[in-house]
mmCIF file of C-alpha atoms in Angstrom:
data_model
loop_
_atom_site.group_PDB
_atom_site.id
_atom_site.type_symbol
_atom_site.label_atom_id
_atom_site.label_comp_id
_atom_site.label_asym_id
_atom_site.label_seq_id
_atom_site.Cartn_x
_atom_site.Cartn_y
_atom_site.Cartn_z
ATOM 1 C CA MET K 1382 -6.663 4.823 -2.624
ATOM 2 C CA TRP K 1383 -8.263 4.290 0.863
ATOM 3 C CA ILE K 1384 -6.131 2.799 3.607
ATOM 4 C CA GLU K 1385 -7.892 1.203 6.286
ATOM 5 C CA ASN K 1386 -6.345 1.360 9.853
ATOM 6 C CA ALA K 1387 -6.175 -2.431 10.546
ATOM 7 C CA LEU K 1388 -6.296 -1.576 14.309
ATOM 8 C CA GLU K 1389 -10.012 -0.570 13.965
ATOM 9 C CA PRO K 1390 -12.728 -2.744 14.351
ATOM 10 C CA GLN K 1391 -13.694 -4.344 11.125
ATOM 11 C CA GLY K 1392 -17.222 -4.447 9.941
ATOM 12 C CA ASN K 1393 -19.953 -3.457 12.706
ATOM 13 C CA CYS K 1394 -19.013 -1.103 15.573
ATOM 14 C CA VAL K 1395 -21.372 -0.578 18.500
ATOM 15 C CA GLU K 1396 -21.145 2.965 20.160
ATOM 16 C CA GLY K 1397 -23.612 4.574 22.521
ATOM 17 C CA THR K 1398 -25.145 3.659 26.028
ATOM 18 C CA GLY K 1399 -25.500 0.520 27.724
ATOM 19 C CA THR K 1400 -22.954 -1.648 29.517
ATOM 20 C CA ARG K 1401 -20.160 -3.293 27.665
ATOM 21 C CA PRO K 1402 -22.029 -6.743 27.714
ATOM 22 C CA GLU K 1403 -25.053 -5.206 26.510
ATOM 23 C CA ARG K 1404 -23.332 -3.453 23.730
ATOM 24 C CA LEU K 1405 -21.501 -6.509 22.767
ATOM 25 C CA GLN K 1406 -24.913 -8.427 22.812
ATOM 26 C CA LYS K 1407 -26.240 -6.016 20.343
ATOM 27 C CA LEU K 1408 -23.099 -6.502 18.110
ATOM 28 C CA ILE K 1409 -23.672 -10.105 18.243
ATOM 29 C CA GLY K 1410 -27.352 -9.649 17.021
ATOM 30 C CA GLN K 1411 -26.018 -7.640 13.983
ATOM 31 C CA GLU K 1412 -23.768 -10.282 12.961
ATOM 32 C CA ASP K 1413 -24.878 -13.129 10.142
ATOM 33 C CA TRP K 1414 -24.314 -16.506 11.730
ATOM 34 C CA THR K 1415 -26.890 -18.150 9.870
ATOM 35 C CA HIS K 1416 -24.302 -20.726 8.410
ATOM 36 C CA PHE K 1417 -23.948 -21.893 11.942
ATOM 37 C CA SER K 1418 -26.813 -24.252 13.729
ATOM 38 C CA ASN K 1419 -28.973 -22.448 16.208
ATOM 39 C CA ASP K 1420 -27.085 -24.633 18.961
ATOM 40 C CA HIS K 1421 -23.597 -23.436 17.529
ATOM 41 C CA GLN K 1422 -24.880 -19.772 17.341
ATOM 42 C CA LYS K 1423 -25.674 -20.151 20.983
ATOM 43 C CA GLN K 1424 -22.263 -21.592 21.822
ATOM 44 C CA LEU K 1425 -20.569 -19.063 19.935
ATOM 45 C CA SER K 1426 -22.364 -16.301 21.517
ATOM 46 C CA ASP K 1427 -21.882 -17.763 25.161
ATOM 47 C CA VAL K 1428 -18.090 -17.886 24.370
ATOM 48 C CA VAL K 1429 -17.818 -14.235 23.061
ATOM 49 C CA LEU K 1430 -20.050 -13.010 25.957
ATOM 50 C CA SER K 1431 -17.710 -14.794 28.628
ATOM 51 C CA HIS K 1432 -14.711 -13.409 27.027
ATOM 52 C CA GLU K 1433 -16.109 -9.744 26.355
ATOM 53 C CA GLU K 1434 -12.803 -8.064 27.482
ATOM 54 C CA TYR K 1435 -11.002 -9.362 24.385
ATOM 55 C CA PHE K 1436 -13.135 -7.661 21.936
ATOM 56 C CA MET K 1437 -13.194 -4.159 20.518
ATOM 57 C CA LEU K 1438 -16.588 -2.267 20.310
ATOM 58 C CA ASN K 1439 -14.861 0.885 18.787
ATOM 59 C CA ASN K 1440 -11.347 2.197 17.808
ATOM 60 C CA LYS K 1441 -10.963 3.716 21.279
ATOM 61 C CA GLU K 1442 -10.989 0.587 23.212
ATOM 62 C CA ILE K 1443 -7.596 -1.006 21.887
ATOM 63 C CA GLY K 1444 -5.413 -2.202 24.762
ATOM 64 C CA THR K 1445 -1.823 -2.542 25.430
ATOM 65 C CA ILE K 1446 0.337 -4.932 26.795
ATOM 66 C CA SER K 1447 1.742 -4.129 30.290
ATOM 67 C CA GLY K 1448 4.722 -5.582 32.052
ATOM 68 C CA GLU K 1449 8.294 -5.926 31.208
ATOM 69 C CA PRO K 1450 9.314 -4.996 27.974
ATOM 70 C CA ALA K 1451 10.602 -7.839 25.455
ATOM 71 C CA HIS K 1452 14.251 -8.523 25.250
ATOM 72 C CA ILE K 1453 15.282 -10.061 21.764
ATOM 73 C CA ALA K 1454 18.516 -11.592 21.540
ATOM 74 C CA VAL K 1455 20.232 -11.115 18.162
ATOM 75 C CA SER K 1456 23.077 -12.953 16.723
ATOM 76 C CA ASP K 1457 24.459 -9.857 15.088
ATOM 77 C CA PRO K 1458 24.287 -6.583 17.125
ATOM 78 C CA ASN K 1459 24.883 -4.190 14.135
ATOM 79 C CA PRO K 1460 21.596 -2.785 13.451
ATOM 80 C CA CYS K 1461 20.138 -3.175 9.800
ATOM 81 C CA LYS K 1462 18.427 -0.400 8.073
ATOM 82 C CA SER K 1463 16.569 -1.498 5.200
ATOM 83 C CA PRO K 1464 15.496 0.946 2.459
ATOM 84 C CA ILE K 1465 12.070 2.538 2.716
ATOM 85 C CA TYR K 1466 9.678 1.460 0.001
ATOM 86 C CA PRO K 1467 8.462 4.055 -2.299
ATOM 87 C CA TYR K 1468 4.928 5.269 -2.348
ATOM 88 C CA PRO K 1469 2.866 7.894 -3.854
ATOM 89 C CA GLU K 1470 2.479 11.262 -2.155
ATOM 90 C CA HIS K 1471 -1.298 10.500 -1.203
ATOM 91 C CA ALA K 1472 -0.539 7.206 0.165
ATOM 92 C CA LYS K 1473 2.373 8.541 2.338
ATOM 93 C CA MET K 1474 -0.216 11.089 3.672
ATOM 94 C CA ILE K 1475 -2.792 8.417 4.632
ATOM 95 C CA VAL K 1476 -0.045 6.277 6.316
ATOM 96 C CA SER K 1477 1.201 9.410 8.189
ATOM 97 C CA GLN K 1478 -2.388 9.923 9.393
ATOM 98 C CA MET K 1479 -2.598 6.515 10.558
ATOM 99 C CA LEU K 1480 0.614 6.654 12.430
ATOM 100 C CA VAL K 1481 -0.261 9.861 14.291
ATOM 101 C CA ASP K 1482 -3.845 8.282 15.072
ATOM 102 C CA MET K 1483 -1.994 5.187 16.344
ATOM 103 C CA GLU K 1484 0.354 7.233 18.349
ATOM 104 C CA GLU K 1485 -2.377 9.553 20.000
ATOM 105 C CA ARG K 1486 -4.271 6.170 21.005
ATOM 106 C CA GLY K 1487 -1.052 4.778 22.645
ATOM 107 C CA VAL K 1488 -0.758 1.976 20.512
ATOM 108 C CA ILE K 1489 2.719 3.124 19.105
ATOM 109 C CA GLU K 1490 5.198 5.564 20.529
ATOM 110 C CA PRO K 1491 8.163 7.567 19.056
ATOM 111 C CA SER K 1492 11.364 5.488 18.804
ATOM 112 C CA ASN K 1493 15.064 6.555 18.139
ATOM 113 C CA THR K 1494 16.314 3.089 17.243
ATOM 114 C CA ALA K 1495 19.051 2.406 14.461
ATOM 115 C CA TRP K 1496 17.142 -0.553 13.429
ATOM 116 C CA LEU K 1497 14.754 0.371 10.513
ATOM 117 C CA SER K 1498 12.099 -1.742 8.832
ATOM 118 C CA PRO K 1499 10.080 -0.439 5.871
ATOM 119 C CA ILE K 1500 6.344 -0.050 5.988
ATOM 120 C CA VAL K 1501 4.455 -2.413 3.571
ATOM 121 C CA LEU K 1502 0.777 -1.828 2.261
ATOM 122 C CA VAL K 1503 -1.035 -5.206 2.050
ATOM 123 C CA ASN K 1504 -4.334 -5.621 0.114
ATOM 124 C CA LYS K 1505 -6.968 -6.991 2.303
ATOM 125 C CA PRO K 1506 -9.846 -9.115 0.664
ATOM 126 C CA ASP K 1507 -12.273 -6.343 0.761
ATOM 127 C CA GLY K 1508 -9.895 -4.195 -1.329
ATOM 128 C CA SER K 1509 -8.684 -1.987 1.729
ATOM 129 C CA LYS K 1510 -5.076 -1.864 2.891
ATOM 130 C CA ARG K 1511 -3.589 -2.792 5.943
ATOM 131 C CA MET K 1512 -0.243 -1.326 7.047
ATOM 132 C CA CYS K 1513 2.470 -3.799 8.144
ATOM 133 C CA LEU K 1514 6.315 -3.687 8.679
ATOM 134 C CA ASP K 1515 8.656 -5.862 6.606
ATOM 135 C CA PHE K 1516 11.082 -7.442 9.303
ATOM 136 C CA ARG K 1517 12.801 -9.872 7.273
ATOM 137 C CA ARG K 1518 16.085 -8.161 7.326
ATOM 138 C CA VAL K 1519 15.614 -7.929 11.284
ATOM 139 C CA ASN K 1520 14.659 -11.573 11.384
ATOM 140 C CA GLU K 1521 18.276 -12.444 9.877
ATOM 141 C CA HIS K 1522 19.763 -10.906 13.056
ATOM 142 C CA LEU K 1523 17.714 -12.826 15.494
ATOM 143 C CA SER K 1524 19.471 -15.757 17.533
ATOM 144 C CA ALA K 1525 18.271 -19.008 16.597
ATOM 145 C CA ASN K 1526 17.307 -20.081 20.174
ATOM 146 C CA ILE K 1527 14.532 -17.809 21.291
ATOM 147 C CA SER K 1528 12.007 -18.936 23.777
ATOM 148 C CA VAL K 1529 8.949 -17.343 25.144
ATOM 149 C CA THR K 1530 7.585 -17.591 28.597
ATOM 150 C CA LEU K 1531 3.667 -17.135 28.951
ATOM 151 C CA SER K 1532 2.262 -16.310 32.308
#
């Protein structure tokens, strides 16, 4: 079983030399946009290039969110600990490698929380796997009135 790290760019990657916009332009040239009109291809290319900071060109470019940590209001403060779903040994090893990789890249960090949500492997259309967390039990503890302020 192959489990693909969903945090890595899907499809083509552009490594090597050149400025970031040059590498992004090269990646755009590799994509098949023939189902768009020439005018729409140009518009899409312009949008991608004008927002180049939002596109990963390799798996080392993933960013993190800075600022204040999120505070989540819960109606029931007693932590829930969902059972861990069973997986074959080889799948556990691959998930472990994915977790180590994400920790080394600063995407995740160790936690000592009493709240526990199980890992779920989800099939992607191409047959690879995406690692997710099943937060259904946690969601049952959330307060109904949650507001998010975007800056």
